[in-house]
Amino acid sequence: MSAEVHQAGVTSSDTTFDLILSIDTVAEKYGTREAFIMQMDLDLPADPAAADAAEELLAEELRAKIPGAVFASGRNIKLLVEDIGGRILTVTASVAIAALLLACLGVGNVVAAGITARGFEFGVIRSVGGAPSVAPRLVLAEITAAGLAAVVVGIALGVHLAWMGVGLYHDLAGLQLALDVPILPTLVGSGGVVIAALLASIPASMSLRRRAPRVLLASGRGG
């Protein structure tokens, strides 16, 4: 059962409401035990406070005229769903950021270990006339390449998982969803990963500038 309701002096965006009557109430008032759900499209004010007041007024009138009726606002349900979704995204984003910070610590340790193991190689580069900045730039270039590779693999995995989710929603729930890859957030996240990796490797790579060639050569092959 559906109805169009237009309240005097109320004009703005449409909002959907569900009016649910219990079976006992329907049996008492209408002589049947069938369940009824009435959906109404209302024109509400754009101001949230005025819209809430109009909803509450309508709910009171419906409860007074139809005892046992349960009044639910589609707008409030939508806000609740958005709030829950926002909280979930906040938690998952926090976990992802924490994982990224831990990964940065791992990158710094790996770079430091690599520099120690390749000290003789960097010493040879310095001994044959290489500038002090050559070795750090080589290390940063390697980290940049590794970061870009991680970005490509991560994006591919994310798109694949999203595509699987679309298929599951279609097969299990019958929902027609479209795969949409947000370009700007993807680029920002990719840049953040590469920059974080570079920042984590800068202290270890810059330490090469302060080491004399003889110190690097003295470390011997393999550190």
XYZ file of C-alpha atoms in Angstrom:
223
model
C 0.000 0.000 0.000
C 1.465 3.362 -0.931
C 0.323 6.944 -0.548
C 1.492 10.446 -1.384
C 1.404 12.757 1.648
C 1.934 16.527 1.292
C 1.933 18.464 4.550
C 0.921 22.125 4.419
C 3.852 24.510 4.359
C 6.397 21.698 3.903
C 8.320 21.832 0.638
C 11.765 20.465 -0.205
C 13.566 17.161 -0.691
C 11.638 13.891 -0.776
C 11.964 11.456 2.091
C 10.644 7.920 2.350
C 8.965 6.565 5.472
C 7.845 3.086 6.398
C 4.727 2.607 8.514
C 4.601 -0.939 9.871
C 1.531 -2.319 11.649
C 1.746 -5.355 13.868
C -0.422 -8.331 12.916
C -2.459 -8.025 16.118
C -3.170 -4.354 15.452
C -4.210 -5.060 11.875
C -6.480 -7.874 13.044
C -8.118 -5.603 15.624
C -8.544 -2.536 13.430
C -9.107 -4.028 9.991
C -10.355 -7.557 10.617
C -7.487 -9.340 8.892
C -4.204 -10.852 9.985
C -2.261 -9.831 6.902
C 0.773 -7.627 7.493
C 0.661 -4.150 5.987
C 3.522 -1.796 5.206
C 2.635 1.709 4.058
C 5.361 3.744 2.366
C 4.944 7.503 2.059
C 6.991 10.031 0.093
C 7.046 13.342 1.962
C 8.210 16.815 1.006
C 10.322 17.965 3.954
C 12.224 21.185 4.658
C 15.855 21.348 3.667
C 16.808 22.319 7.219
C 17.570 19.100 9.165
C 16.075 20.437 12.405
C 12.818 21.414 10.698
C 12.715 18.070 8.890
C 13.170 16.206 12.184
C 10.372 18.237 13.762
C 8.042 17.481 10.843
C 8.856 13.776 11.077
C 8.202 13.697 14.813
C 4.882 15.510 14.380
C 3.764 13.050 11.729
C 4.888 10.104 13.850
C 2.876 11.341 16.836
C -0.236 11.817 14.715
C 0.075 8.357 13.197
C 0.629 6.688 16.563
C -2.373 8.538 17.979
C -4.696 7.528 15.150
C -3.293 4.020 14.585
C -2.312 2.410 17.911
C 0.441 -0.150 17.521
C 1.882 1.428 14.401
C 5.666 1.569 14.116
C 6.950 4.669 12.344
C 10.408 4.612 10.734
C 12.078 7.366 8.721
C 13.992 6.324 5.640
C 16.122 9.445 6.003
C 17.186 8.490 9.517
C 17.877 4.929 8.442
C 20.069 6.243 5.632
C 21.946 8.513 8.047
C 22.448 5.584 10.418
C 23.819 3.395 7.636
C 26.148 6.184 6.500
C 27.335 6.722 10.074
C 28.066 3.022 10.546
C 29.832 2.895 7.188
C 31.917 5.930 8.101
C 32.968 4.367 11.396
C 33.942 1.134 9.656
C 35.982 3.047 7.079
C 37.690 5.004 9.864
C 38.696 1.804 11.640
C 39.938 0.117 8.471
C 41.844 3.243 7.419
C 43.481 3.442 10.853
C 44.547 -0.193 10.594
C 45.942 0.432 7.104
C 47.911 3.478 8.276
C 49.301 1.535 11.234
C 50.337 -1.279 8.887
C 52.012 1.266 6.601
C 53.994 2.705 9.516
C 55.139 -0.763 10.542
C 56.121 -1.484 6.953
C 58.159 1.734 6.910
C 60.143 0.484 9.892
C 60.782 -2.736 8.012
C 61.905 -0.810 4.932
C 64.358 1.204 7.011
C 65.839 -1.950 8.520
C 66.128 -3.644 5.121
C 67.853 -0.602 3.629
C 70.294 -0.394 6.532
C 71.100 -4.096 6.198
C 71.551 -3.731 2.441
C 73.929 -0.811 2.868
C 75.986 -2.778 5.363
C 76.151 -5.777 3.028
C 77.094 -3.624 0.020
C 79.527 -1.320 1.775
C 82.471 -2.562 -0.309
C 80.535 -1.908 -3.535
C 79.764 1.650 -2.505
C 83.386 2.092 -1.437
C 84.563 1.105 -4.923
C 82.169 3.624 -6.475
C 83.563 6.362 -4.267
C 87.162 5.284 -4.917
C 86.850 5.528 -8.705
C 85.596 9.096 -8.493
C 81.925 8.758 -7.711
C 80.402 11.722 -5.919
C 79.305 11.251 -2.296
C 75.694 11.582 -3.426
C 75.884 8.725 -5.945
C 75.477 5.893 -3.438
C 72.512 7.459 -1.615
C 70.820 8.165 -4.930
C 71.295 4.553 -5.995
C 69.670 3.363 -2.787
C 66.755 5.788 -3.130
C 66.273 4.763 -6.766
C 66.046 1.119 -5.733
C 63.506 1.958 -3.033
C 61.463 3.993 -5.530
C 61.387 1.052 -7.932
C 60.343 -1.292 -5.130
C 57.623 1.145 -4.035
C 56.229 1.438 -7.563
C 56.180 -2.342 -7.881
C 54.298 -2.568 -4.586
C 51.797 0.022 -5.838
C 51.124 -1.919 -9.035
C 50.657 -5.201 -7.186
C 48.481 -3.579 -4.514
C 46.202 -1.847 -7.019
C 45.819 -5.036 -9.035
C 44.923 -7.014 -5.915
C 42.483 -4.341 -4.735
C 40.691 -4.195 -8.086
C 40.503 -7.982 -8.175
C 38.998 -8.167 -4.675
C 36.508 -5.402 -5.520
C 35.482 -7.258 -8.669
C 34.977 -10.416 -6.611
C 32.828 -8.436 -4.164
C 30.634 -7.150 -6.993
C 30.152 -10.705 -8.205
C 29.298 -11.985 -4.727
C 26.706 -9.251 -4.162
C 25.154 -10.095 -7.523
C 25.090 -13.848 -6.966
C 24.132 -13.926 -3.277
C 22.008 -10.809 -2.796
C 20.886 -10.006 -6.329
C 22.311 -6.488 -6.124
C 23.477 -4.907 -9.360
C 26.670 -3.082 -8.403
C 29.219 -1.513 -10.720
C 32.975 -1.714 -10.301
C 34.225 1.840 -9.819
C 37.921 2.526 -9.237
C 38.403 5.969 -7.607
C 41.265 7.480 -9.578
C 42.215 10.394 -7.309
C 42.278 8.438 -4.005
C 44.221 5.673 -5.743
C 46.841 8.123 -6.999
C 47.076 9.828 -3.608
C 47.467 6.506 -1.819
C 50.061 5.305 -4.309
C 52.076 8.475 -3.903
C 51.818 8.159 -0.138
C 53.225 4.631 -0.229
C 56.212 5.630 -2.360
C 56.907 8.742 -0.287
C 56.650 6.781 2.968
C 59.141 4.215 1.664
C 61.555 6.962 0.628
C 61.265 8.742 3.962
C 61.944 5.491 5.807
C 65.080 4.853 3.744
C 66.529 8.379 3.834
C 68.338 8.105 7.222
C 70.188 4.926 6.257
C 70.985 6.083 2.715
C 72.200 9.502 3.827
C 74.627 7.836 6.235
C 76.647 6.792 3.171
C 77.588 10.424 2.558
C 79.339 10.601 5.915
C 81.443 7.476 5.381
C 84.874 7.770 3.844
C 85.734 5.452 0.918
C 88.379 3.631 2.970
C 85.814 2.884 5.673
C 83.452 1.406 3.109
C 86.240 -0.627 1.502
C 87.382 -1.883 4.893
C 84.007 -3.541 5.414
C 85.021 -6.094 2.772
C 82.820 -7.973 0.354
C 79.479 -8.999 1.790
C 79.742 -6.507 4.680
